[in-house]
Coordinates of C-alpha atoms and ligand atoms in Angstrom, one line a residue:
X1 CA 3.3 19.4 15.0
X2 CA 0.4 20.1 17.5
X3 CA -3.4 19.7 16.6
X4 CA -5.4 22.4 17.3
X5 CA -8.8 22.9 18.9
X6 CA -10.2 26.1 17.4
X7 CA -13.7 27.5 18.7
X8 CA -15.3 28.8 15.4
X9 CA -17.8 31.0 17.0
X10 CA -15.1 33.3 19.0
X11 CA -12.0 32.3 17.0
X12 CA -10.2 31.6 20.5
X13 CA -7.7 28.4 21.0
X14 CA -9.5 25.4 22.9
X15 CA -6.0 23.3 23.3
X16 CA -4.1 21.9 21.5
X17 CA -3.2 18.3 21.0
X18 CA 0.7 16.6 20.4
X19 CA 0.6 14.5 17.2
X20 CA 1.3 11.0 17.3
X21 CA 5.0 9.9 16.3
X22 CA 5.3 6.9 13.4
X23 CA 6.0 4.7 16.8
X24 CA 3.0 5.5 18.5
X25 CA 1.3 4.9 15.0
X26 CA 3.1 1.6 14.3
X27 CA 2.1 0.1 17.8
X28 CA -1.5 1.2 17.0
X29 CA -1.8 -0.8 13.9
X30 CA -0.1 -4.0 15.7
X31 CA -2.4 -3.2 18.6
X32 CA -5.3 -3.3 16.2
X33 CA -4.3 -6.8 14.5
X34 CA -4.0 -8.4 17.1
X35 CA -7.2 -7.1 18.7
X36 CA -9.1 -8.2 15.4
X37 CA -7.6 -11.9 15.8
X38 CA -10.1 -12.2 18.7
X39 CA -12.7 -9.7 18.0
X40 CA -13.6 -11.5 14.7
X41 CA -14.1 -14.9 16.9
X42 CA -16.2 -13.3 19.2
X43 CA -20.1 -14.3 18.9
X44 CA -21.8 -12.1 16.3
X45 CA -24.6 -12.3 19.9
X46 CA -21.5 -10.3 21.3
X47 CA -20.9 -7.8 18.8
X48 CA -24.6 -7.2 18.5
X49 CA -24.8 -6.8 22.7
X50 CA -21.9 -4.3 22.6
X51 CA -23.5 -1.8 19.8
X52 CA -26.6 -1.8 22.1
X53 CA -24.9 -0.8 24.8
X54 CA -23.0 1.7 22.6
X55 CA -26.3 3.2 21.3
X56 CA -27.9 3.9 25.3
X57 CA -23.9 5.4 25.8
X58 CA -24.5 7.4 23.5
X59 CA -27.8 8.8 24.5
X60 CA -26.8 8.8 28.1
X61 CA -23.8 10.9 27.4
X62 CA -25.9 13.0 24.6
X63 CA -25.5 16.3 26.4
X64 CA -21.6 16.5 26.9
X65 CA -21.3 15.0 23.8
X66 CA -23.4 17.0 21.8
X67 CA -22.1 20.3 23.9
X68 CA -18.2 18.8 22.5
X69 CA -19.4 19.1 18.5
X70 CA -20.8 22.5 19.1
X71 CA -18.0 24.0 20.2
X72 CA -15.5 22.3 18.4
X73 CA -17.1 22.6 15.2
X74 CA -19.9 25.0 15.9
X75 CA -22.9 23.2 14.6
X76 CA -26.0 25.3 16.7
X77 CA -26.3 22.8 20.0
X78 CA -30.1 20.9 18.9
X79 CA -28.5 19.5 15.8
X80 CA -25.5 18.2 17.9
X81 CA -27.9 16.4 19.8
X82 CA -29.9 15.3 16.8
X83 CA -26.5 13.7 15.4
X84 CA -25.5 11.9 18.6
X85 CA -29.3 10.2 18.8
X86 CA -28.7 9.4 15.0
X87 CA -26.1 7.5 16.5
X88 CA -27.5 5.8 18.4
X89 CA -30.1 4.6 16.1
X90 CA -27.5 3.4 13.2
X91 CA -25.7 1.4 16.3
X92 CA -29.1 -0.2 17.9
X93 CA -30.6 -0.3 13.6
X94 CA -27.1 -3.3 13.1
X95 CA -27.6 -5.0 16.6
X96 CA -31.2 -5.3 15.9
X97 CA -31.2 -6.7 11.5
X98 CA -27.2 -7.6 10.9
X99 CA -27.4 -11.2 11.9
X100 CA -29.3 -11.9 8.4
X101 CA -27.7 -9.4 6.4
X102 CA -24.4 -11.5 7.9
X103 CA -26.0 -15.2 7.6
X104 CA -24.5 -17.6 4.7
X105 CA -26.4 -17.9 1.8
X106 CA -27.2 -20.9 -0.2
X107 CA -26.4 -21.0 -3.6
X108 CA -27.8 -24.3 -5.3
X109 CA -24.8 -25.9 -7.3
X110 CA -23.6 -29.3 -8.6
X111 CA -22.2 -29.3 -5.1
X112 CA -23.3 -31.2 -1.9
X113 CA -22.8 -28.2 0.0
X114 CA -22.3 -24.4 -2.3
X115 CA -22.9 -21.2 -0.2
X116 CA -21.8 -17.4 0.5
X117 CA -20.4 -16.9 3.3
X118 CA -19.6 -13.2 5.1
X119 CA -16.1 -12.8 7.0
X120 CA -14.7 -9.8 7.8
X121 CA -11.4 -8.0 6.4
X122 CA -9.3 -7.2 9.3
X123 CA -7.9 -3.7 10.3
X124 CA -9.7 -0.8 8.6
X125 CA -8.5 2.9 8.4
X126 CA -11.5 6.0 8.3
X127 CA -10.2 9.4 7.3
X128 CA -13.3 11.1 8.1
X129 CA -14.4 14.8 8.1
X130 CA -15.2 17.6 10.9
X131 CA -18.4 18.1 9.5
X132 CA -20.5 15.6 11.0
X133 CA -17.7 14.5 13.6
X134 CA -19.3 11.7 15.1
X135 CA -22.1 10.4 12.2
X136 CA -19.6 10.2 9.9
X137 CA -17.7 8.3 11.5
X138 CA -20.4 5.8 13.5
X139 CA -22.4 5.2 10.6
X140 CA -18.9 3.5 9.2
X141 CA -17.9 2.2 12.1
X142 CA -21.3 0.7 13.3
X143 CA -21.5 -1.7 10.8
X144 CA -17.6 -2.1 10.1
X145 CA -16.9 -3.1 14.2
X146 CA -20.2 -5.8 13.8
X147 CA -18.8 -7.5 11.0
X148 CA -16.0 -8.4 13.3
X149 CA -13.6 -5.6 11.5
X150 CA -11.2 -3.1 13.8
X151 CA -10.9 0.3 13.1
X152 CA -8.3 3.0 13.0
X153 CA -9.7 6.7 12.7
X154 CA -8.0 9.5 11.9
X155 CA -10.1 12.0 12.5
X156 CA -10.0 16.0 10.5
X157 CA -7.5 17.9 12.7
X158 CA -9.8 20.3 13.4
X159 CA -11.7 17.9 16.0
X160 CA -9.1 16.3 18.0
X161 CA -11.6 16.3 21.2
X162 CA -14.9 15.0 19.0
X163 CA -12.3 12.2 17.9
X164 CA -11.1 11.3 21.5
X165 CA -14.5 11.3 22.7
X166 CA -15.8 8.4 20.5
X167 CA -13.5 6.3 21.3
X168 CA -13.8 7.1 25.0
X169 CA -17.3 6.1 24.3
X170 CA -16.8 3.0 22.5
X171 CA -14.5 1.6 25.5
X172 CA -16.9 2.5 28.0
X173 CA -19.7 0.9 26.2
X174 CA -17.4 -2.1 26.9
X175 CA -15.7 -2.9 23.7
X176 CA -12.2 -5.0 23.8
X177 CA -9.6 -2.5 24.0
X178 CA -7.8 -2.0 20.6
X179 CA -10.9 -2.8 18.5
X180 CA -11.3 1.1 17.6
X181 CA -8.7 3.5 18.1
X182 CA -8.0 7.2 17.5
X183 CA -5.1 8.3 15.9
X184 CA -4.3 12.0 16.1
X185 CA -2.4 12.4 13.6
X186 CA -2.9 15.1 10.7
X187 CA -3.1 14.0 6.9
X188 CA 0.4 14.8 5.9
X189 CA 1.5 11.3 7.6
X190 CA -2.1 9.1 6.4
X191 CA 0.2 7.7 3.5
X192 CA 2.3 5.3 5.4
X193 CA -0.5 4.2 7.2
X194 CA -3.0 3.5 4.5
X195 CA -0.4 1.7 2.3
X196 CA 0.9 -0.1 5.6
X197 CA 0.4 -3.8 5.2
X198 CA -1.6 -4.1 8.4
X199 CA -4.3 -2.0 7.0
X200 CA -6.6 -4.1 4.7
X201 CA -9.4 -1.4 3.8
X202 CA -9.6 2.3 4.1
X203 CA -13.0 4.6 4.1
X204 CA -12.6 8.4 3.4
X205 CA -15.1 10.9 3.8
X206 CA -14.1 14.4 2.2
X207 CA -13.5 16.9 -0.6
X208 CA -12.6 15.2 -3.7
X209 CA -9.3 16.3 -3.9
X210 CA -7.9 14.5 -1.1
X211 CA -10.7 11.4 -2.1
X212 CA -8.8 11.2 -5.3
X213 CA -5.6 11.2 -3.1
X214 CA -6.6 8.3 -1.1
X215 CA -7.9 6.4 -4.2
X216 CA -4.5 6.7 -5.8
X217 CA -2.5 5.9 -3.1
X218 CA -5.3 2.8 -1.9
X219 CA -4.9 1.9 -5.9
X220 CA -1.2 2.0 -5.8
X221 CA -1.4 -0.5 -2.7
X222 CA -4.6 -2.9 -3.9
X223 CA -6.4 -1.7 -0.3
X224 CA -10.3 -1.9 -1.0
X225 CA -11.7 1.9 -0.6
X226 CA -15.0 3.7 -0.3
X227 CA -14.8 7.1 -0.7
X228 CA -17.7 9.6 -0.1
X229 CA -17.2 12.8 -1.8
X230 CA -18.3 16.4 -2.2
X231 CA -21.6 17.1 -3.9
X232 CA -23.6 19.3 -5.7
X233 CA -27.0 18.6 -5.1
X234 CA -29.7 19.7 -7.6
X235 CA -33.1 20.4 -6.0
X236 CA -35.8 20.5 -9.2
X237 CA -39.1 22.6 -8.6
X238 CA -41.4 22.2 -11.0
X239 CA -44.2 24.5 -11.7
X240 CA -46.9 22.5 -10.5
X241 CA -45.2 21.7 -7.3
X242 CA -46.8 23.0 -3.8
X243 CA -44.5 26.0 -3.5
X244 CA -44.6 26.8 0.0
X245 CA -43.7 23.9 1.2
X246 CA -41.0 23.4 -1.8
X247 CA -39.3 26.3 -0.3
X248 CA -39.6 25.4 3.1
X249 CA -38.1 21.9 2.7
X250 CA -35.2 23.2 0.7
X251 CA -34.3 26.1 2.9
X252 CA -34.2 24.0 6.1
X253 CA -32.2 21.7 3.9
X254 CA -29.7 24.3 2.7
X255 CA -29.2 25.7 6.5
X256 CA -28.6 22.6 8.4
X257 CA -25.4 22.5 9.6
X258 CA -24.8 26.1 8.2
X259 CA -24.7 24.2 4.6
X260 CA -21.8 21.8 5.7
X261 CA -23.2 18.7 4.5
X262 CA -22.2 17.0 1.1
X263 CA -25.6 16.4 0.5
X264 CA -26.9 19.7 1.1
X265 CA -29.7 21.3 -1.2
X266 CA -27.2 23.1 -3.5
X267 CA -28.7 24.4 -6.5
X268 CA -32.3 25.0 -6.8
X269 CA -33.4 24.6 -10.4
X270 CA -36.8 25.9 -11.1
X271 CA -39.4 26.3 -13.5
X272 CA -39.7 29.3 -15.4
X273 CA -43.6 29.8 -14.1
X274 CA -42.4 30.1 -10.7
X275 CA -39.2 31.4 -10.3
X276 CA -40.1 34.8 -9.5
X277 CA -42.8 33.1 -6.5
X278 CA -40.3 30.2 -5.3
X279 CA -37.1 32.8 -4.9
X280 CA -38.8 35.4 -2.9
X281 CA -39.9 32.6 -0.7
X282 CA -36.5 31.4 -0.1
X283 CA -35.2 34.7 0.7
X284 CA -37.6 34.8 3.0
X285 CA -37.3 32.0 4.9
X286 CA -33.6 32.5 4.6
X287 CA -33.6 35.5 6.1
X288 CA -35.7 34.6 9.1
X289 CA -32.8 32.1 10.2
X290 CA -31.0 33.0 13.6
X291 CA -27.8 33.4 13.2
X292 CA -25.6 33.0 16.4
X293 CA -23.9 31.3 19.5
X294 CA -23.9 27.4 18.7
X295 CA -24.6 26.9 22.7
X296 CA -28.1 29.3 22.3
X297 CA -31.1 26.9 21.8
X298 CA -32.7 29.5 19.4
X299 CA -29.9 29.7 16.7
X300 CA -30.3 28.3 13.5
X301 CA -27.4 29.3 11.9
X302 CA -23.9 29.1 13.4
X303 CA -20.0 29.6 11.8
X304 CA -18.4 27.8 9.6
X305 CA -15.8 25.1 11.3
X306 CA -13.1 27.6 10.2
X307 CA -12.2 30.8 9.0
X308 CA -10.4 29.7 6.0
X309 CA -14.1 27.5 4.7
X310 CA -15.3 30.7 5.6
X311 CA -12.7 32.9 3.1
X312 CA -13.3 30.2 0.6
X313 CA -16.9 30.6 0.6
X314 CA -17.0 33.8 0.3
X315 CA -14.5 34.2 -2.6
X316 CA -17.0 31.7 -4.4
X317 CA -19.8 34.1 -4.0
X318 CA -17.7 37.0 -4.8
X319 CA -17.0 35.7 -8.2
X320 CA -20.4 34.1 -9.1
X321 CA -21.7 38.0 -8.2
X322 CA -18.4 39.2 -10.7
X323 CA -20.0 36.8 -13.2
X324 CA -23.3 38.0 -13.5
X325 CA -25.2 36.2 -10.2
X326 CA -27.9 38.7 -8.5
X327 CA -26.7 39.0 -4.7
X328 CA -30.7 38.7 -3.4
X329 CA -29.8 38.0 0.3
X330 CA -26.9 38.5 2.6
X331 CA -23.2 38.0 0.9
X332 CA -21.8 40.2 3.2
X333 CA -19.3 39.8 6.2
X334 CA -20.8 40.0 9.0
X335 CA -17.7 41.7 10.8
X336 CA -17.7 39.8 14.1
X337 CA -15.6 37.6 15.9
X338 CA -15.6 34.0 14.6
X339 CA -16.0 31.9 11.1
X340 CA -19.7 33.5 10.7
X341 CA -20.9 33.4 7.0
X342 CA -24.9 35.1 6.6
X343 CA -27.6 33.0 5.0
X344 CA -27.1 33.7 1.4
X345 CA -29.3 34.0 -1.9
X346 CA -27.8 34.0 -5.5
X347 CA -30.3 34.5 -8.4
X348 CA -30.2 33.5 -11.9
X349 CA -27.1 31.6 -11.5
X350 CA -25.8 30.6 -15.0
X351 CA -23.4 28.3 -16.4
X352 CA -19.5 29.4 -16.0
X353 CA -19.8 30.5 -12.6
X354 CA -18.4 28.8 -9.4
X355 CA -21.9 29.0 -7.8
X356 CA -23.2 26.6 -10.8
X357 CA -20.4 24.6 -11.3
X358 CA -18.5 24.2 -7.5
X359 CA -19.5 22.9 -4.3
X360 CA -20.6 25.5 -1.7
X361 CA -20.1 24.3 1.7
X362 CA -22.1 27.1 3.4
X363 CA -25.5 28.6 4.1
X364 CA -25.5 29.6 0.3
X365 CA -28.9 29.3 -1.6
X366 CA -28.5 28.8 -5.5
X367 CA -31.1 29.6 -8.0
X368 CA -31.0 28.5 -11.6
X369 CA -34.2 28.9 -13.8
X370 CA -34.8 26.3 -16.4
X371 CA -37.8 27.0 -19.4
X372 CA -39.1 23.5 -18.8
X373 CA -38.5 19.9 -17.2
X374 CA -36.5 18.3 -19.8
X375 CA -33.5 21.4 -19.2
X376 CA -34.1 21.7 -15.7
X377 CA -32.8 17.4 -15.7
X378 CA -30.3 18.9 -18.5
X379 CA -29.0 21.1 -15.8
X380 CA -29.7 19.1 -12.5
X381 CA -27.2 16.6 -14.6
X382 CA -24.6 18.8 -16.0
X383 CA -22.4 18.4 -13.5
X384 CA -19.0 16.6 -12.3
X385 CA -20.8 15.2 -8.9
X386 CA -23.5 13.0 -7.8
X387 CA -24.4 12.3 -4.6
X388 CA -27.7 13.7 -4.4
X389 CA -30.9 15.3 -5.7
X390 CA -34.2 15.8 -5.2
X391 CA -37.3 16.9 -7.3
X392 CA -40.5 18.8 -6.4
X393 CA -44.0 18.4 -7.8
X394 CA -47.5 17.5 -7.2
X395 CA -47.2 14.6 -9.9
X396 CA -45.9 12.1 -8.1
X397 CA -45.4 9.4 -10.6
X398 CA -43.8 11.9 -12.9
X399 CA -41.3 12.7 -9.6
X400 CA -40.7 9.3 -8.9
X401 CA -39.8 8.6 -12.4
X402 CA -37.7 11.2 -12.9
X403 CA -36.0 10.2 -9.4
X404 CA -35.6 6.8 -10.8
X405 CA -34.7 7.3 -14.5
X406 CA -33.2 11.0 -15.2
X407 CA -31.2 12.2 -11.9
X408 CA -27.9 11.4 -12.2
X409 CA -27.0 10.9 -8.0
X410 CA -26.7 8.6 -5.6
X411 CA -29.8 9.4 -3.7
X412 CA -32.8 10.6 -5.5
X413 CA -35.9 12.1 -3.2
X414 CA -39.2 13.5 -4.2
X415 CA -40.7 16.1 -2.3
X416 CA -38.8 15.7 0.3
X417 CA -34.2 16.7 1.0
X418 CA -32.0 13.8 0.8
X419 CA -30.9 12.3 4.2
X420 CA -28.8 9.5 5.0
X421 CA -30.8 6.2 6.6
X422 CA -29.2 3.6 8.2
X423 CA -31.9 1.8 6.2
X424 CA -31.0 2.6 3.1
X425 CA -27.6 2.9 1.3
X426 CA -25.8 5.5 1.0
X427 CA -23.1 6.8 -1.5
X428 CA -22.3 8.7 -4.7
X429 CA -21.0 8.5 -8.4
X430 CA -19.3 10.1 -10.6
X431 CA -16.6 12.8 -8.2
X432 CA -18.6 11.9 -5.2
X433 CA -17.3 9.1 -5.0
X434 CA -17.7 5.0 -4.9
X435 CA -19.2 2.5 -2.6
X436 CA -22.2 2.1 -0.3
X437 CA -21.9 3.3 3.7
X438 CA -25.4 2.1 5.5
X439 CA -27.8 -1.0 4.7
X440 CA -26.9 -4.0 4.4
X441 CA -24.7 -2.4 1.1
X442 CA -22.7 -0.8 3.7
X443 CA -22.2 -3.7 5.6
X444 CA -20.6 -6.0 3.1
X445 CA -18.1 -3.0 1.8
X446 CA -15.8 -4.5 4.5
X447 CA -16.1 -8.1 3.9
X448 CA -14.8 -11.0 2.0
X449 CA -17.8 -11.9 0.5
X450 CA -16.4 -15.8 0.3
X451 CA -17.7 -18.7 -1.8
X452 CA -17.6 -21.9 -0.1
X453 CA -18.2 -25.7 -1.7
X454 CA -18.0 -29.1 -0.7
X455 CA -18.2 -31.4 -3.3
Ligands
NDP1 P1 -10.7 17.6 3.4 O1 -11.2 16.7 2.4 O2 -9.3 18.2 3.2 O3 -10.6 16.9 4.9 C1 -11.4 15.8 5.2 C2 -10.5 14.7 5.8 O4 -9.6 14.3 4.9 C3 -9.8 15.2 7.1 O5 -9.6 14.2 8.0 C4 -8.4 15.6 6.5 O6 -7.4 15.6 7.4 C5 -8.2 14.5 5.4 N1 -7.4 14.8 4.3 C6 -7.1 16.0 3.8 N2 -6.2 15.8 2.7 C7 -5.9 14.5 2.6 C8 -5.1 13.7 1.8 N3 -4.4 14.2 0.8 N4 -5.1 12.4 2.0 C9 -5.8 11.8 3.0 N5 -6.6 12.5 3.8 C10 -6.7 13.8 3.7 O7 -11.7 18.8 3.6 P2 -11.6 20.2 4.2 O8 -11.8 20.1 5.7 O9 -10.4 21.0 3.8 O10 -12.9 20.9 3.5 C11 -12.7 21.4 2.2 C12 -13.9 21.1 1.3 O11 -14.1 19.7 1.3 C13 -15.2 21.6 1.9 O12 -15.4 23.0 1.6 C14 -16.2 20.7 1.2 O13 -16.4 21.2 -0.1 C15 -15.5 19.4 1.2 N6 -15.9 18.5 2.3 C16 -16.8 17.5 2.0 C17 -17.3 16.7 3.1 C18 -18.3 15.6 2.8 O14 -19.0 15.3 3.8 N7 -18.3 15.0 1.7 C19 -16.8 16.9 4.4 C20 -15.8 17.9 4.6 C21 -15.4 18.7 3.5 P3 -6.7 16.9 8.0 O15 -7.8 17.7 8.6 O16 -5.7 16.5 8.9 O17 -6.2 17.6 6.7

């Protein structure tokens, strides 16, 4: 089988890539043990010296790289460059603070000598999605390749050149060959190489279909797994929030990335008092968006990564419209060449509709009303995800309780979209998933976490 390079904006064939053979795959994973026998002796001051020059690689190859997302995927060309500099910020962020998230610590025993010490777990397989080719997989692989840990990716098939490219960068920033590799290959063969005994650890970034796949099979085979799943983020406004710029935030939060993002705003659950004001502000604002070329500086809104997201999307609305949804904004194919998908406005959204209860991975905009605080939680919680949410409101100690205490998610803002920080952790419950990627939480995912003594 051949991978295929598909420009989402024009539909047309970029080229196409020959899948790897089990051989090629087998002499990877021997390649990347015995690269890690070395790499996990090497000075942490190494590791730490290599991400640095990774992160100015990055930013000195930002342009080509950056032009390489857009058209594969067809994210609009200033938030390709946005996600190679996040790059190289989570890269330079582990270089700069891992050598005391990674230093033993003393644990006062009976013992002359008790501490923890940090080691790292050997080979490590990423499945990782199209979506955010290369953030998904750096913020992983940042922390995972300081540790001392080698990685295999296997990146979504539908970004074959976006997965070539990072590791073409990660060997010209000077790493030892074999400590991160590509493997194009597409998911019908990850099996044998996730329950290979070579591989110690996997990470998967997805839908939660093929997370739960991953799980089961990672189960079946005692490999330790993260796995960062879809979501449904709720986005609370509450009447006494500052509307405007409620709307604002969660509008540019529900069109980055054309909606692709697991934790984009998703359902917008507002007060009775200002329903009527907060939706006619998001239909506004959504309807201002550019929608266009990915390449155009001034677009805002480019296709989805393929036509079938695209079908899928739009059957979602379809029904939620069958089911009773009002249709405020856009909903309608746009009849040109390419995976394009208009920004989109669904009001009073109810339970029993796909649009309450399913992930939309598009430039959707979902609004539920709620009679008070204590059903708009009720609602912002009734659901199988929980990655992350966010609440708006000019009481912020009523926010930041409610962010603390009553959201069920991962990642809990107040006034303000939920982003990933290489600061700060990172991760879901319930079907979005389990585990930490970022912080030092993310770090220590992909460690033996070891107890030494001496007595
Ligand atoms: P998938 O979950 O199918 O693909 C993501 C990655 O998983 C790809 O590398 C894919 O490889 C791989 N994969 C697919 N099936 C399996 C499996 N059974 N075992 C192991 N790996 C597998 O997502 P899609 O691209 O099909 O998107 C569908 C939906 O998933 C979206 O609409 C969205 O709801 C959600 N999604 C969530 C993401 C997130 O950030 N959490 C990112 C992407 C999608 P291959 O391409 O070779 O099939």
């Amino acid at each position: 089988m051949r991978l295929k390079s598909i420009n989402p904006a024009t539909g047309e064939l970029i080229r196409e890539y020959d899948e790897l053979q089990w051989d090629d795959v087998d002499s990877a994973l021997d390649l990347s043990l015995e690269a890690y026998r070395q790499w996990k002796r090497s000075a942490f001051t190494r590791r730490a010296e290599l991400l640095l020059a990774l992160s100015d690689k990055l930013l000195e190859k930002k342009e080509g790289l950056a032009f390489t997302i857009s058209l594969e995927m067809g994210k609009p060309i200033k938030e390709s460059r946005s996600e190679i500099e996040k790059c190289a910020w989570v890269c330079r962020y582990y270089a700069e603070n891992a050598a005391s998230f990674l230093a033993p610590q003393v644990v006062p025993t009976e013992a002359s000598q008790s501490y923890v010490a940090f080691n790292p777990l050997g080979p490590v397989l990423a499945i990782m999605p199209w979506n955010f080719p290369f953030w998904q997989v750096f913020r992983f692989a940042a922390p995972a390749l300081l540790a001392g840990n080698t990685v295999l990716l296997k990146h979504a098939s539908n970004v074959p050149a976006c997965a070539l490219a990072i590791e073409q960068v990660i060997n010209e920033a000077g790493f030892p060959v074999h400590v991160f590799q590509t493997l194009l290959i597409s998911s019908r063969k990850i099996d044998n190489v996730i329950s290979d005994r070579r591989i110690q650890a996997v990470t998967f970034t997805g839908s939660t279909p093929a997370g739960r796949s991953v799980g089961e099979i990672a189960g079946k085979y005692l490999k330790k797994s993260v796995l960062e799943l879809g979501g449904s983020d709720p986005y609370i406004i509450l009447a006494d929030a500052h509307i405007e710029a409620a709307a604002e935030i969660c509008v540019k939060a529900r069109l980055m990335n054309a909606g692709q993002s697991c934790i984009s705003a998703k359902r917008f659950i507002v007060e009775a008092p200002v329903y009527e004001v907060f939706s006619k502000l998001v239909v506004q604002k959504m309807s201002a968006a550019v929608m266009g070329d990915p390449m155009d500086e001034k677009t805002d809104l480019g296709p989805l990564a393929r036509n079938n997201l695209r079908l899928d999307l739009e059957a979602q609305v379809n029904n939620s419209v069958a089911k009773g949804a009002d249709l405020l904004l856009g909903g309608v194919d746009p009849q040109i060449p390419g995976a394009f998908y208009p920004a989109t406005v669904l009001g009073n959204v109810t339970s029993g509709m796909p649009a309450y209860h399913e992930e939309l991975f598009g430039p959707v905009a979902t609004l539920i009303k709620a009679a008070d605080m204590k059903e708009a939680i009720s609602i912002a919680n009734d659901t199988t995800f929980g990655l992350g949410a966010a609440v708006f409101t000019s009481d912020i100690e009523k926010g930041r309780y409610m962010a603390e205490h009553e959201l069920e998610a991962g990642s809990c803002f107040v006034n303000d979209f939920v982003k990933s920080d290489p600061r700060l952790p990172f991760g879901g419950i319930k079907e979005s998933g389990y585990g930490r990627e970022l912080s030092v939480f993310g770090l220590r995912e992909f460690m033996n976490i070891k107890t030494v003594v001496v007595r």
